[in-house]
């Protein structure tokens, strides 16, 4: 069996420590780097991120990492964005002003509404939520994706965020969760590019199963 | 309360030891924090909070080391607090695997610290820790240095100010109930959850599973922290989860046991 490697993009944002720990725990060798060539030619790529969207884009831009990430995504090899690392796949965000994203998926990132049908929602959304199939998606939506081994409404993952992705194309939505009657996009996927709003590295056994599946892709 | 309610294990630390007191005083050694963290993780706890109760008196290398060890074998969110006075203190804790930091005394001395931390690391990583003591007039005062010092701040107003300055969550501890097992101070919890629109973790006084349920249904808490009840096996995590579930409160679904 060959040793599985994952390049983890190092851009001084988010706790890459936890992501690398979790990858190691599932038998993967994480390669934490900001080197353009290593990112563009990775076997598989993980883009972590916590904090503000604008700050993440600024740090990626300042380090010249946007092109290597685009190059990688065009290769068809597996890509996983986590939290803000998923949000930056979108075209723009309204978090603390207007910010452009990488734009590989159409749509925006907006603040979670503070009210749904008159009922207040606490923002940020913090906690473990059950992964659901997107509203209206076919039952086989998760086949051949990072959620291939999961059944809908059976597995909880840890979320902590105030902003949510709103993909323009519903087919880009891979999973949702229910937050007080409001549907939040929990994961996106188009081709080889996947992104999760939750933190698999902090989601216990369920998160590890997902990561194990990702590194086997 | 929207979303799932979180069950949190709170681990108070002194040097290398897990300790527990009553009313944030009279601390006794409980054991090795790594063993307890591991035990709670395997039993399905949703989150861990570490508070170094003597951080202002000693160097905090112990806390960083304990968090680092936990982050290597426990794959759930970790909050660390105690003695945080500047953003660089936050950086060093996040670098060893903490997901959030809890700030009490540092924020009461310099409320802008919350804004500086949340601007740099995000409000999701910024937890305002409030240690509330009921005054003779029936209101609550925020105490500093683990209940040792007065701040003169009214808890409800301080919670609102903390949220405005960038805290993403409030860890609300009742000093009066801490370590007593008599139940949460529900008046305190509901007064704060009504005031702020960020999640509130209720802490201090849980001795039975009913206390968890009422913390959510009557107090409006988004999460409940337990210490003594867990450390001394008065409540198991499975019982706690089952009680919340029976009360119709959404909780994380148990997965298979971690390896």
JSON list of C-alpha atoms in Angstrom, two decimals, chain A residues 71-213:
[
{"chain": "A", "resi": 71, "resn": "UNK", "atom": "CA", "xyz": [-4.03, 25.12, -11.25]},
{"chain": "A", "resi": 72, "resn": "UNK", "atom": "CA", "xyz": [-4.45, 22.25, -8.82]},
{"chain": "A", "resi": 73, "resn": "UNK", "atom": "CA", "xyz": [-8.25, 22.28, -9.07]},
{"chain": "A", "resi": 74, "resn": "UNK", "atom": "CA", "xyz": [-8.00, 22.06, -12.86]},
{"chain": "A", "resi": 75, "resn": "UNK", "atom": "CA", "xyz": [-6.01, 18.80, -12.61]},
{"chain": "A", "resi": 76, "resn": "UNK", "atom": "CA", "xyz": [-9.04, 16.85, -11.40]},
{"chain": "A", "resi": 77, "resn": "UNK", "atom": "CA", "xyz": [-7.25, 15.60, -8.30]},
{"chain": "A", "resi": 78, "resn": "UNK", "atom": "CA", "xyz": [-9.17, 15.66, -4.97]},
{"chain": "A", "resi": 79, "resn": "UNK", "atom": "CA", "xyz": [-9.54, 19.04, -3.29]},
{"chain": "A", "resi": 80, "resn": "UNK", "atom": "CA", "xyz": [-11.05, 19.66, 0.13]},
{"chain": "A", "resi": 81, "resn": "UNK", "atom": "CA", "xyz": [-11.77, 23.13, 1.53]},
{"chain": "A", "resi": 82, "resn": "UNK", "atom": "CA", "xyz": [-12.61, 23.37, 5.22]},
{"chain": "A", "resi": 83, "resn": "UNK", "atom": "CA", "xyz": [-14.75, 26.14, 6.74]},
{"chain": "A", "resi": 84, "resn": "UNK", "atom": "CA", "xyz": [-13.41, 29.43, 5.32]},
{"chain": "A", "resi": 85, "resn": "UNK", "atom": "CA", "xyz": [-11.33, 27.23, 2.99]},
{"chain": "A", "resi": 86, "resn": "UNK", "atom": "CA", "xyz": [-14.67, 26.12, 1.53]},
{"chain": "A", "resi": 87, "resn": "UNK", "atom": "CA", "xyz": [-16.23, 29.59, 1.48]},
{"chain": "A", "resi": 88, "resn": "UNK", "atom": "CA", "xyz": [-13.38, 31.09, -0.57]},
{"chain": "A", "resi": 89, "resn": "UNK", "atom": "CA", "xyz": [-14.34, 28.76, -3.45]},
{"chain": "A", "resi": 90, "resn": "UNK", "atom": "CA", "xyz": [-17.33, 31.08, -3.95]},
{"chain": "A", "resi": 91, "resn": "UNK", "atom": "CA", "xyz": [-17.28, 34.31, -5.95]},
{"chain": "A", "resi": 92, "resn": "UNK", "atom": "CA", "xyz": [-17.71, 36.78, -3.11]},
{"chain": "A", "resi": 93, "resn": "UNK", "atom": "CA", "xyz": [-18.56, 37.36, 0.54]},
{"chain": "A", "resi": 94, "resn": "UNK", "atom": "CA", "xyz": [-20.27, 40.17, 2.41]},
{"chain": "A", "resi": 95, "resn": "UNK", "atom": "CA", "xyz": [-18.36, 39.48, 5.65]},
{"chain": "A", "resi": 96, "resn": "UNK", "atom": "CA", "xyz": [-16.97, 42.80, 6.94]},
{"chain": "A", "resi": 97, "resn": "UNK", "atom": "CA", "xyz": [-17.36, 44.51, 3.54]},
{"chain": "A", "resi": 98, "resn": "UNK", "atom": "CA", "xyz": [-17.42, 43.10, 0.01]},
{"chain": "A", "resi": 99, "resn": "UNK", "atom": "CA", "xyz": [-14.64, 40.63, -0.80]},
{"chain": "A", "resi": 100, "resn": "UNK", "atom": "CA", "xyz": [-13.95, 38.65, -3.95]},
{"chain": "A", "resi": 101, "resn": "UNK", "atom": "CA", "xyz": [-13.39, 34.91, -3.56]},
{"chain": "A", "resi": 102, "resn": "UNK", "atom": "CA", "xyz": [-11.50, 32.46, -5.79]},
{"chain": "A", "resi": 103, "resn": "UNK", "atom": "CA", "xyz": [-14.73, 32.06, -7.74]},
{"chain": "A", "resi": 104, "resn": "UNK", "atom": "CA", "xyz": [-14.49, 28.41, -8.76]},
{"chain": "A", "resi": 105, "resn": "UNK", "atom": "CA", "xyz": [-18.15, 28.06, -7.74]},
{"chain": "A", "resi": 106, "resn": "UNK", "atom": "CA", "xyz": [-20.82, 30.62, -8.55]},
{"chain": "A", "resi": 107, "resn": "UNK", "atom": "CA", "xyz": [-22.60, 32.28, -5.67]},
{"chain": "A", "resi": 108, "resn": "UNK", "atom": "CA", "xyz": [-21.86, 34.25, -2.53]},
{"chain": "A", "resi": 109, "resn": "UNK", "atom": "CA", "xyz": [-21.22, 33.95, 1.18]},
{"chain": "A", "resi": 110, "resn": "UNK", "atom": "CA", "xyz": [-23.74, 35.78, 3.36]},
{"chain": "A", "resi": 111, "resn": "UNK", "atom": "CA", "xyz": [-24.46, 36.23, 7.06]},
{"chain": "A", "resi": 112, "resn": "UNK", "atom": "CA", "xyz": [-26.70, 33.58, 8.65]},
{"chain": "A", "resi": 113, "resn": "UNK", "atom": "CA", "xyz": [-30.08, 35.27, 9.22]},
{"chain": "A", "resi": 114, "resn": "UNK", "atom": "CA", "xyz": [-30.68, 36.27, 12.84]},
{"chain": "A", "resi": 115, "resn": "UNK", "atom": "CA", "xyz": [-34.34, 35.37, 12.52]},
{"chain": "A", "resi": 116, "resn": "UNK", "atom": "CA", "xyz": [-36.30, 32.65, 10.75]},
{"chain": "A", "resi": 117, "resn": "UNK", "atom": "CA", "xyz": [-40.09, 33.05, 10.59]},
{"chain": "A", "resi": 118, "resn": "UNK", "atom": "CA", "xyz": [-39.93, 35.41, 13.53]},
{"chain": "A", "resi": 119, "resn": "UNK", "atom": "CA", "xyz": [-37.90, 33.00, 15.69]},
{"chain": "A", "resi": 120, "resn": "UNK", "atom": "CA", "xyz": [-34.46, 34.33, 16.65]},
{"chain": "A", "resi": 121, "resn": "UNK", "atom": "CA", "xyz": [-31.37, 32.31, 15.71]},
{"chain": "A", "resi": 122, "resn": "UNK", "atom": "CA", "xyz": [-28.16, 32.63, 17.70]},
{"chain": "A", "resi": 123, "resn": "UNK", "atom": "CA", "xyz": [-25.30, 33.64, 15.43]},
{"chain": "A", "resi": 124, "resn": "UNK", "atom": "CA", "xyz": [-22.62, 32.24, 15.23]},
{"chain": "A", "resi": 125, "resn": "UNK", "atom": "CA", "xyz": [-24.07, 28.79, 14.61]},
{"chain": "A", "resi": 126, "resn": "UNK", "atom": "CA", "xyz": [-21.98, 26.68, 16.99]},
{"chain": "A", "resi": 127, "resn": "UNK", "atom": "CA", "xyz": [-22.57, 23.01, 17.54]},
{"chain": "A", "resi": 128, "resn": "UNK", "atom": "CA", "xyz": [-23.02, 19.54, 16.11]},
{"chain": "A", "resi": 129, "resn": "UNK", "atom": "CA", "xyz": [-25.55, 19.29, 13.30]},
{"chain": "A", "resi": 130, "resn": "UNK", "atom": "CA", "xyz": [-26.91, 16.29, 11.41]},
{"chain": "A", "resi": 131, "resn": "UNK", "atom": "CA", "xyz": [-25.91, 16.09, 7.80]},
{"chain": "A", "resi": 132, "resn": "UNK", "atom": "CA", "xyz": [-28.89, 16.07, 5.43]},
{"chain": "A", "resi": 133, "resn": "UNK", "atom": "CA", "xyz": [-29.20, 15.52, 1.70]},
{"chain": "A", "resi": 134, "resn": "UNK", "atom": "CA", "xyz": [-29.80, 18.87, -0.01]},
{"chain": "A", "resi": 135, "resn": "UNK", "atom": "CA", "xyz": [-33.46, 19.72, -0.40]},
{"chain": "A", "resi": 136, "resn": "UNK", "atom": "CA", "xyz": [-34.65, 18.07, -3.62]},
{"chain": "A", "resi": 137, "resn": "UNK", "atom": "CA", "xyz": [-31.41, 16.17, -4.28]},
{"chain": "A", "resi": 138, "resn": "UNK", "atom": "CA", "xyz": [-31.55, 12.56, -5.50]},
{"chain": "A", "resi": 139, "resn": "UNK", "atom": "CA", "xyz": [-30.92, 9.81, -2.94]},
{"chain": "A", "resi": 140, "resn": "UNK", "atom": "CA", "xyz": [-27.64, 8.86, -4.60]},
{"chain": "A", "resi": 141, "resn": "UNK", "atom": "CA", "xyz": [-26.15, 12.38, -4.32]},
{"chain": "A", "resi": 142, "resn": "UNK", "atom": "CA", "xyz": [-23.40, 11.18, -1.96]},
{"chain": "A", "resi": 143, "resn": "UNK", "atom": "CA", "xyz": [-22.23, 8.23, -4.06]},
{"chain": "A", "resi": 144, "resn": "UNK", "atom": "CA", "xyz": [-18.55, 8.69, -5.02]},
{"chain": "A", "resi": 145, "resn": "UNK", "atom": "CA", "xyz": [-18.20, 11.73, -2.76]},
{"chain": "A", "resi": 146, "resn": "UNK", "atom": "CA", "xyz": [-16.53, 12.26, 0.64]},
{"chain": "A", "resi": 147, "resn": "UNK", "atom": "CA", "xyz": [-19.86, 11.29, 2.22]},
{"chain": "A", "resi": 148, "resn": "UNK", "atom": "CA", "xyz": [-20.14, 7.98, 0.34]},
{"chain": "A", "resi": 149, "resn": "UNK", "atom": "CA", "xyz": [-20.13, 6.05, 3.62]},
{"chain": "A", "resi": 150, "resn": "UNK", "atom": "CA", "xyz": [-22.71, 8.17, 5.37]},
{"chain": "A", "resi": 151, "resn": "UNK", "atom": "CA", "xyz": [-26.48, 7.90, 5.59]},
{"chain": "A", "resi": 152, "resn": "UNK", "atom": "CA", "xyz": [-28.55, 11.09, 5.63]},
{"chain": "A", "resi": 153, "resn": "UNK", "atom": "CA", "xyz": [-29.70, 12.41, 9.05]},
{"chain": "A", "resi": 154, "resn": "UNK", "atom": "CA", "xyz": [-27.48, 9.96, 10.91]},
{"chain": "A", "resi": 155, "resn": "UNK", "atom": "CA", "xyz": [-24.18, 11.73, 11.43]},
{"chain": "A", "resi": 156, "resn": "UNK", "atom": "CA", "xyz": [-23.37, 14.92, 13.32]},
{"chain": "A", "resi": 157, "resn": "UNK", "atom": "CA", "xyz": [-20.49, 17.25, 12.51]},
{"chain": "A", "resi": 158, "resn": "UNK", "atom": "CA", "xyz": [-19.13, 20.27, 14.36]},
{"chain": "A", "resi": 159, "resn": "UNK", "atom": "CA", "xyz": [-19.93, 23.72, 12.97]},
{"chain": "A", "resi": 160, "resn": "UNK", "atom": "CA", "xyz": [-18.80, 27.14, 14.08]},
{"chain": "A", "resi": 161, "resn": "UNK", "atom": "CA", "xyz": [-19.57, 30.00, 11.70]},
{"chain": "A", "resi": 162, "resn": "UNK", "atom": "CA", "xyz": [-21.52, 33.22, 11.25]},
{"chain": "A", "resi": 163, "resn": "UNK", "atom": "CA", "xyz": [-21.55, 33.22, 7.42]},
{"chain": "A", "resi": 164, "resn": "UNK", "atom": "CA", "xyz": [-22.92, 30.63, 5.03]},
{"chain": "A", "resi": 165, "resn": "UNK", "atom": "CA", "xyz": [-22.29, 29.77, 1.37]},
{"chain": "A", "resi": 166, "resn": "UNK", "atom": "CA", "xyz": [-25.16, 30.36, -1.04]},
{"chain": "A", "resi": 167, "resn": "UNK", "atom": "CA", "xyz": [-24.25, 28.55, -4.27]},
{"chain": "A", "resi": 168, "resn": "UNK", "atom": "CA", "xyz": [-26.09, 29.80, -7.33]},
{"chain": "A", "resi": 169, "resn": "UNK", "atom": "CA", "xyz": [-26.44, 26.27, -8.75]},
{"chain": "A", "resi": 170, "resn": "UNK", "atom": "CA", "xyz": [-28.26, 23.88, -6.45]},
{"chain": "A", "resi": 171, "resn": "UNK", "atom": "CA", "xyz": [-26.35, 21.00, -8.04]},
{"chain": "A", "resi": 172, "resn": "UNK", "atom": "CA", "xyz": [-23.18, 22.33, -6.37]},
{"chain": "A", "resi": 173, "resn": "UNK", "atom": "CA", "xyz": [-24.71, 21.75, -2.92]},
{"chain": "A", "resi": 174, "resn": "UNK", "atom": "CA", "xyz": [-23.59, 18.41, -1.49]},
{"chain": "A", "resi": 175, "resn": "UNK", "atom": "CA", "xyz": [-25.15, 18.53, 1.97]},
{"chain": "A", "resi": 176, "resn": "UNK", "atom": "CA", "xyz": [-27.20, 20.76, 4.21]},
{"chain": "A", "resi": 177, "resn": "UNK", "atom": "CA", "xyz": [-28.05, 21.02, 7.91]},
{"chain": "A", "resi": 178, "resn": "UNK", "atom": "CA", "xyz": [-31.10, 22.38, 9.63]},
{"chain": "A", "resi": 179, "resn": "UNK", "atom": "CA", "xyz": [-30.55, 25.26, 12.04]},
{"chain": "A", "resi": 180, "resn": "UNK", "atom": "CA", "xyz": [-33.77, 26.20, 13.76]},
{"chain": "A", "resi": 181, "resn": "UNK", "atom": "CA", "xyz": [-35.76, 25.75, 10.56]},
{"chain": "A", "resi": 182, "resn": "UNK", "atom": "CA", "xyz": [-33.14, 27.43, 8.38]},
{"chain": "A", "resi": 183, "resn": "UNK", "atom": "CA", "xyz": [-31.25, 25.28, 5.87]},
{"chain": "A", "resi": 184, "resn": "UNK", "atom": "CA", "xyz": [-27.51, 25.90, 5.93]},
{"chain": "A", "resi": 185, "resn": "UNK", "atom": "CA", "xyz": [-25.18, 24.65, 3.19]},
{"chain": "A", "resi": 186, "resn": "UNK", "atom": "CA", "xyz": [-22.93, 22.15, 4.97]},
{"chain": "A", "resi": 187, "resn": "UNK", "atom": "CA", "xyz": [-20.91, 21.02, 1.95]},
{"chain": "A", "resi": 188, "resn": "UNK", "atom": "CA", "xyz": [-20.39, 21.82, -1.71]},
{"chain": "A", "resi": 189, "resn": "UNK", "atom": "CA", "xyz": [-19.00, 19.73, -4.51]},
{"chain": "A", "resi": 190, "resn": "UNK", "atom": "CA", "xyz": [-18.39, 20.12, -8.20]},
{"chain": "A", "resi": 191, "resn": "UNK", "atom": "CA", "xyz": [-16.25, 17.46, -9.85]},
{"chain": "A", "resi": 192, "resn": "UNK", "atom": "CA", "xyz": [-13.05, 17.00, -7.87]},
{"chain": "A", "resi": 193, "resn": "UNK", "atom": "CA", "xyz": [-13.63, 20.08, -5.73]},
{"chain": "A", "resi": 194, "resn": "UNK", "atom": "CA", "xyz": [-15.30, 19.57, -2.38]},
{"chain": "A", "resi": 195, "resn": "UNK", "atom": "CA", "xyz": [-15.72, 21.92, 0.52]},
{"chain": "A", "resi": 196, "resn": "UNK", "atom": "CA", "xyz": [-17.22, 21.48, 3.97]},
{"chain": "A", "resi": 197, "resn": "UNK", "atom": "CA", "xyz": [-18.51, 24.23, 6.24]},
{"chain": "A", "resi": 198, "resn": "UNK", "atom": "CA", "xyz": [-17.98, 22.09, 9.33]},
{"chain": "A", "resi": 199, "resn": "UNK", "atom": "CA", "xyz": [-14.70, 20.99, 10.89]},
{"chain": "A", "resi": 200, "resn": "UNK", "atom": "CA", "xyz": [-14.00, 17.31, 10.13]},
{"chain": "A", "resi": 201, "resn": "UNK", "atom": "CA", "xyz": [-10.81, 17.58, 12.20]},
{"chain": "A", "resi": 202, "resn": "UNK", "atom": "CA", "xyz": [-13.00, 18.44, 15.21]},
{"chain": "A", "resi": 203, "resn": "UNK", "atom": "CA", "xyz": [-15.94, 16.13, 14.46]},
{"chain": "A", "resi": 204, "resn": "UNK", "atom": "CA", "xyz": [-14.78, 13.04, 16.30]},
{"chain": "A", "resi": 205, "resn": "UNK", "atom": "CA", "xyz": [-15.26, 9.66, 14.66]},
{"chain": "A", "resi": 206, "resn": "UNK", "atom": "CA", "xyz": [-17.58, 10.98, 11.95]},
{"chain": "A", "resi": 207, "resn": "UNK", "atom": "CA", "xyz": [-14.98, 13.54, 10.87]},
{"chain": "A", "resi": 208, "resn": "UNK", "atom": "CA", "xyz": [-12.26, 10.91, 10.79]},
{"chain": "A", "resi": 209, "resn": "UNK", "atom": "CA", "xyz": [-14.35, 8.62, 8.64]},
{"chain": "A", "resi": 210, "resn": "UNK", "atom": "CA", "xyz": [-14.87, 11.45, 6.19]},
{"chain": "A", "resi": 211, "resn": "UNK", "atom": "CA", "xyz": [-11.16, 12.29, 6.12]},
{"chain": "A", "resi": 212, "resn": "UNK", "atom": "CA", "xyz": [-10.25, 8.61, 5.70]},
{"chain": "A", "resi": 213, "resn": "UNK", "atom": "CA", "xyz": [-12.50, 8.50, 2.69]}
]
